[in-house]
Each structure stands twice: as structure tokens, then as C-alpha cells.
Tab-separated table of C-alpha atoms and ligand atoms in Angstrom:
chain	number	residue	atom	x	y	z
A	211	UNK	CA	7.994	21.335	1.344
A	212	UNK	CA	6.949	23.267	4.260
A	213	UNK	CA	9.505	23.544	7.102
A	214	UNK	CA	8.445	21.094	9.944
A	215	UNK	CA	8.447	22.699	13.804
A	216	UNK	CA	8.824	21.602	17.073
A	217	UNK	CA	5.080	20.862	17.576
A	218	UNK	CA	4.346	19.383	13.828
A	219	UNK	CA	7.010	16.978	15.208
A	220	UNK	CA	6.072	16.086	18.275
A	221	UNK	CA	2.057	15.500	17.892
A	222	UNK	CA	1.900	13.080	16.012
A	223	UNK	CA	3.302	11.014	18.366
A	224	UNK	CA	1.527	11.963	21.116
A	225	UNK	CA	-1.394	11.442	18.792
A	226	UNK	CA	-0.270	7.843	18.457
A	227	UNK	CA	0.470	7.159	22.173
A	228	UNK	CA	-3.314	8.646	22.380
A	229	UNK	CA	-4.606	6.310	20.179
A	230	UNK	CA	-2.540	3.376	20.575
A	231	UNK	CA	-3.738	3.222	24.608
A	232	UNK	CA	-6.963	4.034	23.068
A	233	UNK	CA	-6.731	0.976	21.363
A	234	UNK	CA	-5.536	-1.437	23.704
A	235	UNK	CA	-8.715	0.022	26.261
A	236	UNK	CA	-11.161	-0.319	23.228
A	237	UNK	CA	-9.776	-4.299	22.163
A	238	UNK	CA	-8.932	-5.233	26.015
A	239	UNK	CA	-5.767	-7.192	24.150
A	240	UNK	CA	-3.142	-5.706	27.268
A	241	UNK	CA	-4.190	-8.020	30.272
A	242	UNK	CA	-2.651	-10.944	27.712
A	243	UNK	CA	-5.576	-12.235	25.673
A	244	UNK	CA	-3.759	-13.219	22.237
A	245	UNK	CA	-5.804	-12.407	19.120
A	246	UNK	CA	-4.701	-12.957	15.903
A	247	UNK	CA	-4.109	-9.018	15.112
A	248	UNK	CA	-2.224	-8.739	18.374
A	249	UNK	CA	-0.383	-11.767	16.929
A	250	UNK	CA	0.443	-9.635	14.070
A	251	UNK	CA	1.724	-7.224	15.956
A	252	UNK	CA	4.086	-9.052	17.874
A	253	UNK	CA	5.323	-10.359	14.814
A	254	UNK	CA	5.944	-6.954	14.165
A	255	UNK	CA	8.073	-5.707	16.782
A	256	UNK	CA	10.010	-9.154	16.404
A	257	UNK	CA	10.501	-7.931	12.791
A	258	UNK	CA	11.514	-4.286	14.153
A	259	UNK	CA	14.279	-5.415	16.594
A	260	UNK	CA	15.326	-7.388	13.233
A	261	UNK	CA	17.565	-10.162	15.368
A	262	UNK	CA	17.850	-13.419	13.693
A	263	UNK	CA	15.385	-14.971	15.554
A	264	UNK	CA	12.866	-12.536	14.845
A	265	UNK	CA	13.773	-13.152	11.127
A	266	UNK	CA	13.281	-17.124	12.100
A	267	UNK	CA	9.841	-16.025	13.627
A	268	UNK	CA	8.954	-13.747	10.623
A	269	UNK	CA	9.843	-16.637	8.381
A	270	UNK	CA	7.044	-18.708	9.949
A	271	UNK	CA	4.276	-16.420	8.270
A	272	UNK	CA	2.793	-17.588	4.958
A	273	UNK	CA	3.652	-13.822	3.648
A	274	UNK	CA	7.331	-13.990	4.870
A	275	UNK	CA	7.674	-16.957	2.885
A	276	UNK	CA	6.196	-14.743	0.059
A	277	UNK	CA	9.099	-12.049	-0.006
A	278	UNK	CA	11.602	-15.103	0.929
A	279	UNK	CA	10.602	-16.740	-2.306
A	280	UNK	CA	11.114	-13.677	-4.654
A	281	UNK	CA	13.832	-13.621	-6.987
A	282	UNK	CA	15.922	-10.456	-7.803
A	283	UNK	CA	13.373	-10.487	-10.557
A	284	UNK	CA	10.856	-9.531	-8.150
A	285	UNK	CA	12.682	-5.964	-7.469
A	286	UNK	CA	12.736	-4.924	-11.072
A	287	UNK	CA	10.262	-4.129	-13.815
A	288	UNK	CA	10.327	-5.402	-17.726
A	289	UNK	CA	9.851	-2.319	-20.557
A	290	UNK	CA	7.432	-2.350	-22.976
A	291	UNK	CA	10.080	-3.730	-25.486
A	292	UNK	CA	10.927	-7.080	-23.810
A	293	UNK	CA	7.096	-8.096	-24.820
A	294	UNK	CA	8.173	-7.827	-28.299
A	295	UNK	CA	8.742	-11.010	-28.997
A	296	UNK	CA	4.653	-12.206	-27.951
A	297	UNK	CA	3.431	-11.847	-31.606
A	298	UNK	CA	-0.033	-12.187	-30.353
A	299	UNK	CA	-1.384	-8.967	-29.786
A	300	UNK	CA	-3.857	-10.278	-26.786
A	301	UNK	CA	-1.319	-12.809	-25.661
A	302	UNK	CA	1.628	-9.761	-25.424
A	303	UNK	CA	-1.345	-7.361	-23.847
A	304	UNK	CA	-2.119	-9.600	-21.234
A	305	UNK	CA	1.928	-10.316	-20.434
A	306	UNK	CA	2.218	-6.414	-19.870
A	307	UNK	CA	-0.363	-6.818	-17.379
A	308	UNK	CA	1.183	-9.289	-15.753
A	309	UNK	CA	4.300	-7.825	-15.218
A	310	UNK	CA	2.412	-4.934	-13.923
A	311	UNK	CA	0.214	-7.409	-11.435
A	312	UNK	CA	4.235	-7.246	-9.710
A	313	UNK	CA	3.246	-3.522	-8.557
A	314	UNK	CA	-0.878	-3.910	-8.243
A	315	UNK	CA	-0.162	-6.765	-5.842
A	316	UNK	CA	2.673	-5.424	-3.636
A	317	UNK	CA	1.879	-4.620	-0.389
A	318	UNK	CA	2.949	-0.452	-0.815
A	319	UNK	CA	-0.211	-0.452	-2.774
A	320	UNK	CA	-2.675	-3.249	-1.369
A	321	UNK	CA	-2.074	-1.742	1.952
A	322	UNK	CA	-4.178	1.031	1.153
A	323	UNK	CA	-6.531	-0.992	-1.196
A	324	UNK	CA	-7.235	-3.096	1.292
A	325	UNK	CA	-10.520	-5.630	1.469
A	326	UNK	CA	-11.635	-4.270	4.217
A	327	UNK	CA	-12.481	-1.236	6.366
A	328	UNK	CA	-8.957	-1.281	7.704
A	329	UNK	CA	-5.660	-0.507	6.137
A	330	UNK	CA	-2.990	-2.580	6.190
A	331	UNK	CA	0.814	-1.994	7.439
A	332	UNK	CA	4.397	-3.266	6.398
A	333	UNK	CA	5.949	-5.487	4.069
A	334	UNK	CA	3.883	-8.005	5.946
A	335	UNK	CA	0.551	-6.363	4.861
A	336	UNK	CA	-0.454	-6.467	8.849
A	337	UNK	CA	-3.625	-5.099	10.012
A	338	UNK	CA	-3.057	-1.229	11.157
A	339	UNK	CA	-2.466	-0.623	14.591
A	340	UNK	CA	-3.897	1.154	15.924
A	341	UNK	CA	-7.016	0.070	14.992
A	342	UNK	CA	-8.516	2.287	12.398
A	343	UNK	CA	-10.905	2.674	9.577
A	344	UNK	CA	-12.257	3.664	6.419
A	345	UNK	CA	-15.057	5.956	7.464
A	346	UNK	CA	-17.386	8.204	5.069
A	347	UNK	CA	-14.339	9.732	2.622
A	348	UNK	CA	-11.631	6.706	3.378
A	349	UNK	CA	-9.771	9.616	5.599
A	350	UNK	CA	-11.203	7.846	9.057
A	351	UNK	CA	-13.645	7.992	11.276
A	352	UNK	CA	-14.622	11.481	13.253
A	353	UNK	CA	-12.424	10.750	15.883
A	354	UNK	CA	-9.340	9.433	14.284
A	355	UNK	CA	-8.788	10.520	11.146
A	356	UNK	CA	-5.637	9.861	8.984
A	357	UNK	CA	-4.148	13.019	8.629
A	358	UNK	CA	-3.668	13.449	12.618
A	359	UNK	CA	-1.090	11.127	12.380
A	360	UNK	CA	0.342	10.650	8.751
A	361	UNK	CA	1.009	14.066	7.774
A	362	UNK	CA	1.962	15.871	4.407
A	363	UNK	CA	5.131	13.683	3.829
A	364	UNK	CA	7.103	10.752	5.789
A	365	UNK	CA	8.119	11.510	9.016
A	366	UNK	CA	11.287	8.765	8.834
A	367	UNK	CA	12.230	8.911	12.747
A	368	UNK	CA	8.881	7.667	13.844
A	369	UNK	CA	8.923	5.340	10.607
A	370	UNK	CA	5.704	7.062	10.226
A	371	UNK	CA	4.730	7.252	6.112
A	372	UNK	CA	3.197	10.603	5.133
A	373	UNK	CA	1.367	12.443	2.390
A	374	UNK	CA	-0.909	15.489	1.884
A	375	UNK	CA	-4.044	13.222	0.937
A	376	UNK	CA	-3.410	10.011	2.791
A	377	UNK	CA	-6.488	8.224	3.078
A	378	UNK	CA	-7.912	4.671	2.371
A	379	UNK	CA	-8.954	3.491	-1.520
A	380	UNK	CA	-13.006	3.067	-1.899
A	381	UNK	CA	-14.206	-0.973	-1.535
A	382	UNK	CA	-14.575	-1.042	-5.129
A	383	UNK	CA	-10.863	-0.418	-5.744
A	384	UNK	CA	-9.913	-3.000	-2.914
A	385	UNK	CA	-7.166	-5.368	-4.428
A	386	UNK	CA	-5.727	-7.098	-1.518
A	387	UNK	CA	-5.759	-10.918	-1.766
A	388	UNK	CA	-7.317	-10.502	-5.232
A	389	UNK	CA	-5.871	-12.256	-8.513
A	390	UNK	CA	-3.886	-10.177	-10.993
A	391	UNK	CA	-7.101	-11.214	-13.697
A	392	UNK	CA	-9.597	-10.278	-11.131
A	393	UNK	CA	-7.667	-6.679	-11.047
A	394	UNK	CA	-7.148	-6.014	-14.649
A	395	UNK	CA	-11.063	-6.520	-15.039
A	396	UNK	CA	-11.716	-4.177	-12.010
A	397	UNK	CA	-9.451	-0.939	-13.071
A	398	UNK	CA	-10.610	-0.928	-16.679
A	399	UNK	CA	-14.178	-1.016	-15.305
A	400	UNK	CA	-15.431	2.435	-15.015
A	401	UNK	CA	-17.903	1.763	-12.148
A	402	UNK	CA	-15.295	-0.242	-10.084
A	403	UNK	CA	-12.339	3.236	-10.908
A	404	UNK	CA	-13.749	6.028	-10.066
A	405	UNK	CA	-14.977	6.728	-13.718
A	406	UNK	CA	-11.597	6.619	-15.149
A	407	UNK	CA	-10.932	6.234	-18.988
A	408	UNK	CA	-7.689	3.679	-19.959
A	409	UNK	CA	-5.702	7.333	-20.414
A	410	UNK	CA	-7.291	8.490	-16.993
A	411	UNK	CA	-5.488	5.376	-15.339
A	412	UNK	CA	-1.954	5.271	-17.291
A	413	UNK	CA	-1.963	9.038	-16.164
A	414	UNK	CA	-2.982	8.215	-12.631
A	415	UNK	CA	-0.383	5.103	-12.188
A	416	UNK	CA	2.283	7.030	-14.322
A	417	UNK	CA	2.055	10.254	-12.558
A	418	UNK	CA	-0.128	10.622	-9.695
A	419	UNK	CA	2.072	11.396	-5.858
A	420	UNK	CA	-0.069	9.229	-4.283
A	421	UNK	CA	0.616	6.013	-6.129
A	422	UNK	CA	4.107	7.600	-6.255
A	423	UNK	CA	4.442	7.418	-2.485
A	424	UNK	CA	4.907	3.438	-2.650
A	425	UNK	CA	8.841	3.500	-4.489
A	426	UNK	CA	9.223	6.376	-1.708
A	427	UNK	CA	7.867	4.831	1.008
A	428	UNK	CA	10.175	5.698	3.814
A	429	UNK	CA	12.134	3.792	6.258
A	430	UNK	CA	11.828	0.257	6.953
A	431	UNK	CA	9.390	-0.141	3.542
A	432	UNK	CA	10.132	-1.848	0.647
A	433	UNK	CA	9.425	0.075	-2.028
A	434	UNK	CA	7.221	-1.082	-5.110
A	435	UNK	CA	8.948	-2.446	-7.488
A	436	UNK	CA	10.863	-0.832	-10.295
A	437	UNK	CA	9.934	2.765	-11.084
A	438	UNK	CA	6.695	4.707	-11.254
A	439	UNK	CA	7.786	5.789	-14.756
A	440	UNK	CA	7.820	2.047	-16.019
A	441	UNK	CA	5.138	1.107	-14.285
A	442	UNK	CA	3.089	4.260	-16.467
A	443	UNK	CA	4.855	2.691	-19.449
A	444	UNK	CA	3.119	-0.871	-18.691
A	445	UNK	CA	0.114	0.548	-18.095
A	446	UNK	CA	0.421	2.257	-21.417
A	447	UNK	CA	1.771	-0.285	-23.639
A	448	UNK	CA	-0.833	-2.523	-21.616
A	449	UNK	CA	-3.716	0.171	-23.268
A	450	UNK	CA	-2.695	0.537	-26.374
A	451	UNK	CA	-2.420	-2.961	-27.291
A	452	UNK	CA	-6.181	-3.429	-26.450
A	453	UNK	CA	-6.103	-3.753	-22.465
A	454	UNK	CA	-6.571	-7.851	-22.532
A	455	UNK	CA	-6.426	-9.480	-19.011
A	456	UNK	CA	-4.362	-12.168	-18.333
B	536	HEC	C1	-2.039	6.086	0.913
B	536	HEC	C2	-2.996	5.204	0.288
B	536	HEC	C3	-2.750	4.736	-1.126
B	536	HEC	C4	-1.640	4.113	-1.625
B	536	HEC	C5	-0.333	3.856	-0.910
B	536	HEC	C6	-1.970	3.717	-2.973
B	536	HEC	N1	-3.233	4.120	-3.287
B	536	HEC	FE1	-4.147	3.903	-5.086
B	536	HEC	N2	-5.757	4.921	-4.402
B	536	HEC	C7	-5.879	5.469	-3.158
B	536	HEC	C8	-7.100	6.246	-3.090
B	536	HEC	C9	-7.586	7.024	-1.893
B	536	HEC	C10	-7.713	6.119	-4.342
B	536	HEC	C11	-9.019	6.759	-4.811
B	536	HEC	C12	-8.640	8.114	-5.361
B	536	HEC	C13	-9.536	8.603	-6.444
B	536	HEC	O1	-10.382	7.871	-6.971
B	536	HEC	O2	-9.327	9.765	-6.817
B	536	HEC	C14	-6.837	5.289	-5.150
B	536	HEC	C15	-7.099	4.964	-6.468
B	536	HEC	C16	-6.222	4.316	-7.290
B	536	HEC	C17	-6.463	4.020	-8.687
B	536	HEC	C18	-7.687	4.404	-9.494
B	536	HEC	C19	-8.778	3.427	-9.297
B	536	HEC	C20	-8.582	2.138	-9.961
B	536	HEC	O3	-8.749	1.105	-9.276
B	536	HEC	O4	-8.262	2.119	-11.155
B	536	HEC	C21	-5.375	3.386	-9.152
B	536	HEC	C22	-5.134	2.880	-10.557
B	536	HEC	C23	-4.438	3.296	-8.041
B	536	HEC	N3	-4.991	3.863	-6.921
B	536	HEC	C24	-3.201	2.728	-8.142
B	536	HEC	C25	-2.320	2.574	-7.083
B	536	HEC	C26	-1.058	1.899	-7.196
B	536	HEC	C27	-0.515	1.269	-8.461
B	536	HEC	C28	-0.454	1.972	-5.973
B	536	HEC	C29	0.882	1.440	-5.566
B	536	HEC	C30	2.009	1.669	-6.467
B	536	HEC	C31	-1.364	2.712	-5.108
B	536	HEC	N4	-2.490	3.028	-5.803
B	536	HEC	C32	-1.108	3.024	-3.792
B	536	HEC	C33	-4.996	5.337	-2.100
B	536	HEC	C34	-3.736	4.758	-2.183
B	537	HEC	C1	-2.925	7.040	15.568
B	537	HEC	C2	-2.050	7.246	14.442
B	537	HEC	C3	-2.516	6.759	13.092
B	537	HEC	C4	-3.717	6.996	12.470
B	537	HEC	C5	-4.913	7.779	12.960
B	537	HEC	C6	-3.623	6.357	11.167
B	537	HEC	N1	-2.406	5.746	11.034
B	537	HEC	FE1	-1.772	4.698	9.422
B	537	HEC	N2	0.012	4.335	10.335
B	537	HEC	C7	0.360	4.795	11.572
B	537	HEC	C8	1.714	4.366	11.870
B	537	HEC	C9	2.497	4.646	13.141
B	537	HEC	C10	2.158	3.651	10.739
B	537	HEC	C11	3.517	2.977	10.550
B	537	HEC	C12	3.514	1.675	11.264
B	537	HEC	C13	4.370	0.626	10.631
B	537	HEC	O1	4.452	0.557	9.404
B	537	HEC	O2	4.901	-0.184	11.387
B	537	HEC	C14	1.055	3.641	9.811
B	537	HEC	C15	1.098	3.002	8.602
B	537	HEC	C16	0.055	3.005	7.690
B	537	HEC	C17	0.070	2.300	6.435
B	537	HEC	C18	1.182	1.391	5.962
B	537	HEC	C19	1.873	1.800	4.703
B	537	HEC	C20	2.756	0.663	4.239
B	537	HEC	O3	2.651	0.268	3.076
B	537	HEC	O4	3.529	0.142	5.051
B	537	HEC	C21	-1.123	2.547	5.821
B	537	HEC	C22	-1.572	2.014	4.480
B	537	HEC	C23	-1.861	3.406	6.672
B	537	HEC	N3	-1.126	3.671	7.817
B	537	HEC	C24	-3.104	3.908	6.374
B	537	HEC	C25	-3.849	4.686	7.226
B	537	HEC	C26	-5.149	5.205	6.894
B	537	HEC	C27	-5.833	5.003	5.569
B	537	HEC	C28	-5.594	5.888	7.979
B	537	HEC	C29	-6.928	6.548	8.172
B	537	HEC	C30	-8.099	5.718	7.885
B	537	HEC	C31	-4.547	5.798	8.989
B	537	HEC	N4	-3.507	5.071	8.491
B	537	HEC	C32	-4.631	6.374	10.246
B	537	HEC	C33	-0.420	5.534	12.429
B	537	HEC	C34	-1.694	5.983	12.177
């Protein structure tokens, strides 16, 4: 990992002041006008100074209730071998899936898959702020591209996530607020994968640093559940038992 200077540590902030003001000129959200992003937001920094009353605030959104509701269950992945007792092949193909849907569906990876032009943020899957968005090649738009602020790794002391190709998933791969049914039938579909084969995508989910980023993710993020090497072992055991959707 290259060594990080003064300047690679300071700019990105100042790139974020930049665009954060830039922001706030562009939505006209300072003089007190509440919208429902800037609602997010607050949310946010209630969530950040993490006081119980913030958590009593937090617990007021229908996604809070989400991560309240999860059982330890929710933390963990199943191995292939606990499907063993699904004699149906389909049946046991489709549970693998399932248990997968517990990664597909988290917010470390619907953040980035998101339904629309903007990325999403936190464990509350809050719209990014600053605004930003998708642009030609998912890295941004001319003027405020993802790299100038999330840089080759995480940059913990700004909580700021980082890796060498951050950038936005294509529409076609958007998963966010989709079913797990709707997702299986969209990543075995070539057209909607970016022409991947099964192997292509146990190899990309099993392997790839970019998915890998999400049980990595950083301070303040909950990472995906289990472990990037089980989830490649779903996605495998998922394949080879004839890729059924649940
Ligand atoms: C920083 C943003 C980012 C994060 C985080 C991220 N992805 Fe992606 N993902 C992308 C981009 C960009 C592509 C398109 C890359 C390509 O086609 O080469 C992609 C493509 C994919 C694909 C291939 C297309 C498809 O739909 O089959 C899979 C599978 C995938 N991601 C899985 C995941 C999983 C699983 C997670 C979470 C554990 C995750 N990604 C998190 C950005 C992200
Ligand atoms: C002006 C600076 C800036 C730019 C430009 C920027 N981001 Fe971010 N981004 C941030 C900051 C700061 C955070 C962390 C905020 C937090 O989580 O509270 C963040 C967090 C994220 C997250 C949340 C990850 C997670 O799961 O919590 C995603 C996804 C993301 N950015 C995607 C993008 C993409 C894609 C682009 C380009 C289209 C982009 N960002 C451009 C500043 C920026």
C-alpha cells in the first residue's frame, strides 16, 4: 500500500468541505428548508454523536427498525453443508440463494448498487451527501468524480471508505429495494451482469477487492455479513446445484 503524505491526507477533505458548501449552494437546504434528504442527514449526525436519544431518533426510521430486528443470525453466514438436509435439488439451490440474499441485500453492497443515479451511505442506506452521481463510467460526473474524495483505500479518521476503483454499479446491476428472487434472476442474466458466466460471478463475489471492501468497510460500517470466502462458497454451491431462484 502506498505510503500516504501530508497532502494525500489533507485534500480530500478540503475536497469535501468544497463540495459539501457546493452542495448546500446548489440544493439551497442551509437557510432551513427541510427536505427529506436533508432529513436523512440529520438523522445522520444524530446517529454520529451516537447519544441515546439519537439512537431513540434513529429507531424511528423504517430501516433502523430493520437492523433492530436482526437476530445474531443476521451477522453470520450458513456453509454449503447445512443445506444438506433439502433433498430437493431446486428446493436446496434456491435456500443457498437465500442465505446469500443476507449479503446481496445489505446495505455495504446496495449502497453502491443503488436504484438510482446516486449512491447511497451508512448502515442506514442514506442518500450520499454530498450530492453526487453516476455519470458516463459510474466514477461521477466531470466535476466531481469519486476518486477525488474516496481514494485507493479507507481513510478511517475522516470515516471516509476508500478503494482504487471506487465507482457506482451500472442501472442494470441496481439491487437496492429489490427482492432476493428479483436478484437471483438479474445476476445469472448475462445482459443484466456485465456478460458474466455462473463461474465469472462465484469468482467475482468470491474474490474480487471490490466486493471485498464491504466485510472491510472501515469505521463506523457494518460490515457484510459473514466472510467473502463463504459468501464465494454460496455462490458456488448455489451454481453447481443448477442456480434455481428462490
Ligand atoms: C464501491 C462500490 C461497490 C461496492 C461496495 C460493491 N459493488 Fe458490486 N459492483 C460495483 C461495480 C462498479 C460493478 C460493475 C463492475 C464490472 O462489471 O466490472 C459491480 C458489479 C458487481 C457484480 C457483477 C454484476 C452482477 O450483477 O452480477 C456482482 C456480482 C457484484 N458487484 C457483487 C457485489 C457484492 C456481493 C457486494 C457486497 C458484498 C458489492 N458488489 C459491493 C461496485 C460496487
Ligand atoms: C466530495 C466527496 C465525495 C465524493 C466526490 C464522493 N463521495 Fe462517496 N462518500 C463521501 C464520504 C465523506 C462518505 C462517508 C460518509 C458516511 O458514510 O457518513 C462517502 C460514502 C460513500 C458510500 C457509502 C459506503 C457505505 O456502504 O457506507 C458510497 C457507496 C459512496 N460514497 C459512493 C460514492 C460514489 C460512487 C461516488 C462517485 C459517483 C462518490 N461516492 C463520490 C464523500 C464523497
Amino acid at each position: 500500500m502506498p505510503r500516504r503524505t501530508a497532502m494525500t491526507k489533507w485534500r480530500p477533505r478540503a475536497l469535501m468541505m468544497l463540495a459539501l458548501l457546493a452542495g448546500v449552494l446548489a440544493t439551497g437546504s442551509f437557510a432551513g428548508s427541510v427536505s427529506p434528504d436533508d432529513a436523512n442527514a440529520n438523522d445522520a449526525k444524530a446517529h454520529d454523536a451516537n447519544t441515546s436519544d439519537a439512537k431513540k431518533a434513529d429507531a424511528q426510521t423504517p430501516d433502523a427498525k430493520r437492523l433492530d430486528a436482526e437476530t445474531p443470525d443476521a451477522r453470520t453466514l450458513a456453509a454449503p453443508a447445512d443445506f444438506a438436509s433439502i433433498a430437493d435439488p431446486n428446493s436446496r439451490s434456491a435456500a443457498y440463494f437465500t442465505e446469500l440474499g443476507k449479503v446481496l441485500t445489505n446495505p455495504r453492497c446496495t449502497n453502491c448498487h443503488p436504484r438510482t443515479d446516486r449512491p447511497r451511505q451508512g448502515d442506514q442506506a442514506r442518500l450520499h451527501q454530498p450530492p453526487v452521481f453516476r455519470g458516463a463510467d459510474g466514477f461521477g460526473l466531470p466535476a466531481m468524480r469519486c476518486t477525488s474524495c474516496h481514494r485507493d483505500a479507507n481513510f478511517d479518521p475522516a470515516g471516509m471508505p476508500g478503494h482504487a476503483e471506487w465507482h457506482l454499479a451500472p442501472p442494470e446491476m441496481a439491487w437496492e429495494g429489490k427482492s432476493v428472487s428479483q436478484i437471483c434472476a438479474q445476476i445469472k442474466d448475462p445482459k443484466r451482469n456485465g456478460g458474466r458466466s455462473l463461474h465469472d460471478v462465484i469468482v467475482h463475489i468470491g474474490t474480487d477487492s471490490l466486493v471485498g471492501w464491504a466485510w472491510a468497510p472501515g469505521v463506523g460500517r457494518t460490515p457484510a455479513p459473514g466472510t467473502q470466502k463463504q459468501a464465494g462458497a454460496l455462490v458456488e454451491a448455489w451454481a453447481e446445484s443448477g442456480a434455481a431462484c428462490p
